[in-house]
Coordinates of C-alpha atoms in Angstrom, one line a residue:
K1 CA 13.9 8.5 92.4
G2 CA 11.1 10.7 91.7
L3 CA 8.6 11.6 94.6
N4 CA 6.1 9.2 96.4
L5 CA 4.6 11.5 98.4
E6 CA 0.6 10.9 100.2
I7 CA -1.3 14.0 99.8
R8 CA -4.3 14.3 102.7
N9 CA -7.7 15.7 101.5
S10 CA -8.8 17.7 104.0
L11 CA -12.0 20.0 102.7
S12 CA -15.0 19.7 102.3
D13 CA -16.9 17.7 99.5
D14 CA -17.8 20.0 97.6
W15 CA -14.0 20.5 96.6
D16 CA -13.5 16.9 95.9
S17 CA -13.5 16.7 92.4
Y18 CA -11.2 19.4 92.4
F19 CA -9.1 18.2 94.1
I20 CA -9.1 14.7 92.4
Q21 CA -8.9 16.2 89.1
A22 CA -5.5 18.0 90.4
V23 CA -3.9 14.8 91.9
N24 CA -4.8 13.4 88.5
D25 CA -2.9 16.0 86.3
W26 CA -0.1 16.3 88.6
N27 CA -0.2 12.7 89.0
K28 CA 0.7 12.3 85.0
S29 CA 4.5 13.3 85.1
P30 CA 7.3 11.1 85.5
A31 CA 8.8 12.4 88.3
L32 CA 5.5 11.8 91.2
S33 CA 3.4 9.0 92.4
L34 CA 0.8 10.9 94.3
S35 CA -1.2 8.9 96.4
T36 CA -4.5 10.3 98.4
K37 CA -5.7 9.8 101.8
N38 CA -9.4 11.1 103.1
I39 CA -9.1 12.7 106.3
A40 CA -11.3 14.7 109.1
I41 CA -12.1 18.0 107.9
D42 CA -10.2 20.8 109.7
P43 CA -10.0 24.4 108.6
D44 CA -7.1 24.9 110.6
C45 CA -5.1 22.6 108.8
L46 CA -1.7 21.4 110.7
S47 CA 1.1 20.3 109.0
V48 CA 1.9 16.7 109.6
Q49 CA 5.8 15.4 108.6
G50 CA 5.9 13.9 105.6
A51 CA 2.5 14.8 103.6
M52 CA 1.3 17.3 101.6
I53 CA -3.1 18.9 103.9
V54 CA -5.1 20.3 101.5
C55 CA -8.3 21.8 103.1
N56 CA -10.3 25.2 102.8
D57 CA -12.7 27.1 105.0
Y58 CA -13.7 31.4 105.1
Y59 CA -10.5 32.6 106.0
G60 CA -12.2 36.0 105.8
K61 CA -10.9 38.9 103.7
T62 CA -7.2 38.3 103.9
G63 CA -6.3 39.1 100.4
W64 CA -5.9 35.6 99.2
T65 CA -7.2 33.2 97.0
G66 CA -4.7 30.3 97.6
L67 CA -1.9 30.3 100.3
N68 CA 0.6 28.0 100.3
E69 CA 3.0 26.2 103.4
V70 CA 6.5 24.7 102.5
Y71 CA 8.0 23.2 105.9
F72 CA 11.7 23.5 105.3
S73 CA 14.0 21.9 107.6
G74 CA 17.4 22.6 105.5
T75 CA 17.2 22.2 102.7
Y76 CA 14.8 19.5 102.2
I77 CA 10.8 20.0 102.4
A78 CA 8.8 18.1 105.1
A79 CA 5.5 19.4 105.1
S80 CA 3.5 21.2 103.3
V81 CA 0.2 23.2 103.6
A82 CA -2.4 24.1 101.2
K83 CA -5.8 26.4 102.0
M84 CA -8.0 27.4 99.7
N85 CA -10.0 30.3 101.0
E86 CA -14.2 30.6 100.4
S87 CA -13.9 34.2 101.4
Y88 CA -13.2 35.0 97.7
L89 CA -13.9 31.6 96.1
K90 CA -17.5 30.6 97.4
G91 CA -19.8 30.9 93.7
K92 CA -16.1 31.7 91.8
S93 CA -16.4 29.5 88.4
D94 CA -15.5 25.9 88.5
A95 CA -12.5 27.2 86.3
E96 CA -11.1 29.7 88.7
K97 CA -11.2 27.0 91.7
Q98 CA -9.8 23.6 89.3
Y99 CA -6.9 26.8 88.8
V100 CA -6.1 27.5 91.9
M101 CA -6.3 24.3 93.7
C102 CA -3.7 23.4 91.0
H103 CA -1.6 26.0 91.1
E104 CA -1.8 25.4 95.6
L105 CA -0.2 21.8 95.5
G106 CA 2.6 22.8 92.6
H107 CA 4.3 25.1 95.2
G108 CA 3.4 22.0 97.5
F109 CA 6.0 20.1 95.1
G110 CA 8.2 23.0 95.5
L111 CA 7.3 24.5 91.8
P112 CA 7.9 29.0 91.5
H113 CA 5.4 30.4 89.4
R114 CA 6.2 30.7 85.6
D115 CA 5.1 34.0 84.7
E116 CA 3.4 37.0 87.2
N117 CA 1.9 39.3 84.4
A118 CA -1.7 37.9 84.4
N119 CA -2.0 40.4 80.7
N120 CA 0.9 38.0 79.2
P121 CA -0.3 35.3 76.7
D122 CA -1.6 32.1 78.5
L123 CA 1.6 29.6 79.2
G124 CA -1.3 26.6 79.2
S125 CA 0.2 26.0 83.1
C126 CA -1.7 26.6 86.3
L127 CA 1.5 28.1 88.0
D128 CA 1.0 30.9 85.2
Y129 CA -1.2 34.3 86.6
T130 CA -4.1 34.9 84.0
Y131 CA -7.1 36.3 84.0
R132 CA -8.4 33.2 81.7
Y133 CA -9.3 30.5 83.9
S134 CA -10.3 27.9 81.6
N135 CA -7.3 28.3 79.7
N136 CA -4.6 27.3 82.8
K137 CA -6.1 24.0 84.7
Q138 CA -4.0 21.9 84.2
P139 CA 0.2 21.6 85.1
D140 CA 2.0 22.5 81.8
A141 CA 3.2 18.7 80.9
K142 CA 6.1 20.0 79.4
I143 CA 8.1 22.5 81.5
D144 CA 6.1 22.4 84.7
F145 CA 7.3 18.4 84.1
N146 CA 10.5 19.5 83.1
N147 CA 11.3 21.3 86.4
L148 CA 9.6 18.7 88.6
L149 CA 12.1 15.8 87.1
N150 CA 15.5 17.7 87.3
L151 CA 14.0 18.1 91.1
Y152 CA 13.3 14.7 91.8
G153 CA 14.4 12.6 88.6
S154 CA 12.1 10.1 87.2
N155 CA 9.5 7.6 89.4
G156 CA 10.2 5.1 86.7
N157 CA 6.4 3.6 87.2
D158 CA 3.2 4.0 85.5
N159 CA 0.9 6.9 87.3
T160 CA -3.1 5.7 88.1
S161 CA -5.6 7.9 88.6
V162 CA -7.1 8.0 92.1
S163 CA -10.7 8.7 93.4
R164 CA -12.3 9.8 96.3
A165 CA -12.6 6.2 97.6
E166 CA -9.2 5.6 97.3
G167 CA -8.1 4.6 101.0
N168 CA -5.0 4.8 103.1
G169 CA -2.5 4.8 99.7
R170 CA 1.2 3.6 99.7
N171 CA 3.3 4.1 102.3
L172 CA 5.6 7.3 102.0
R173 CA 9.2 7.2 101.1
R174 CA 10.7 10.3 99.5
Q175 CA 14.1 10.4 97.6
M176 CA 15.9 13.2 96.3
G177 CA 16.2 13.2 92.2
G178 CA 19.9 13.9 92.4
E179 CA 22.5 15.4 94.4
N180 CA 22.2 19.0 92.8
V181 CA 18.3 19.3 93.6
S182 CA 18.4 21.7 96.4
M183 CA 14.6 20.9 97.1
A184 CA 13.2 18.0 97.8
H185 CA 10.1 16.3 99.8
K186 CA 12.1 13.5 102.1
E187 CA 10.9 11.5 105.2
M188 CA 13.8 13.2 107.6
K189 CA 13.8 12.5 111.1
I190 CA 13.4 16.2 112.3
E191 CA 13.6 16.0 116.0
N192 CA 10.5 15.4 117.7
T193 CA 9.8 18.8 120.2
L194 CA 10.7 21.1 117.0
F195 CA 7.7 19.5 114.2
R196 CA 5.0 18.9 117.0
A197 CA 5.6 22.9 117.9
M198 CA 6.0 23.3 114.0
A199 CA 2.6 21.2 113.9
K200 CA 0.5 22.7 117.1
E201 CA 1.1 26.5 116.3
A202 CA -0.2 28.3 113.2
V203 CA 2.9 30.3 111.5
N204 CA 1.6 34.2 111.4
Y205 CA 3.4 34.5 108.0
K206 CA 2.6 38.1 108.4
E207 CA 5.6 37.9 111.4
G208 CA 8.4 36.6 109.2
R209 CA 10.4 38.4 106.2
L210 CA 8.7 39.2 103.2
L211 CA 11.1 37.7 100.1
H212 CA 8.8 38.3 97.0
Q213 CA 6.3 41.2 96.8
S214 CA 4.2 41.6 93.3
E215 CA 0.5 42.6 91.9
Y216 CA -0.9 38.5 92.5
H217 CA 1.5 37.1 94.6
E218 CA 3.5 37.4 97.8
I219 CA 6.1 35.1 99.8
Y220 CA 7.4 35.0 103.6
E221 CA 9.1 33.1 105.2
N222 CA 9.3 32.2 109.6
D223 CA 12.7 31.6 110.3
L224 CA 11.9 28.3 113.3
G225 CA 16.0 28.0 114.5
D226 CA 18.4 25.3 113.5
G227 CA 17.9 25.7 109.9
N228 CA 13.8 25.1 109.9
R229 CA 12.1 27.8 108.5
V230 CA 8.6 27.8 106.5
V231 CA 8.1 29.6 103.0
T232 CA 4.1 30.3 102.5
T233 CA 3.5 31.4 99.3
L234 CA -0.1 34.0 98.5
L235 CA -2.0 33.6 95.3
L236 CA -3.4 37.2 96.2
S237 CA -7.3 37.7 94.8

């Protein structure tokens, strides 16, 4: 049980410290066993089956500072992508960048937002909307980690920190945390022709169905057919 996941770092070097900190913070969860792999910088951030890809670029004045795409095959997460938008984040505080990085990784694990009203008291979670980023740079060790345990179960391992020097990491193996889990990363035998199409063609979330909209948050769904879909979550600027 638990989620063993490789997160691939396709970021420019100036984002490494935020990436490493966020992975280490999430890796403290008893439900997660995370490894990292450094890959070539790729602003397109093409999805890879069974892994999370994290990247950054100047994506333009799109209205979002961070974006996460989750590729579903049925109720299983087959891949996920997290993007940091330098068009808004360049020159922002370290706290805001750390918040956005932690936030987008959290969505990649299948977690929702905790509170969408930034004026409410801070929850101490990067999945909380806030103007006070320094109070919400990490996951909440209680509720966020409990939500992960409900999704995946416990991995039963002692989690360790990662660093930029880490190499290929562990082989990927995903297991459900229990029969009632509706979303879990799992190494799926997705039809090759379908996943190649998913990876090669960038999904335009604006062509999808708007599932939810608030002042700071939008969610879109693109139906790829045969039970496959992409859910895109936007953290608005």
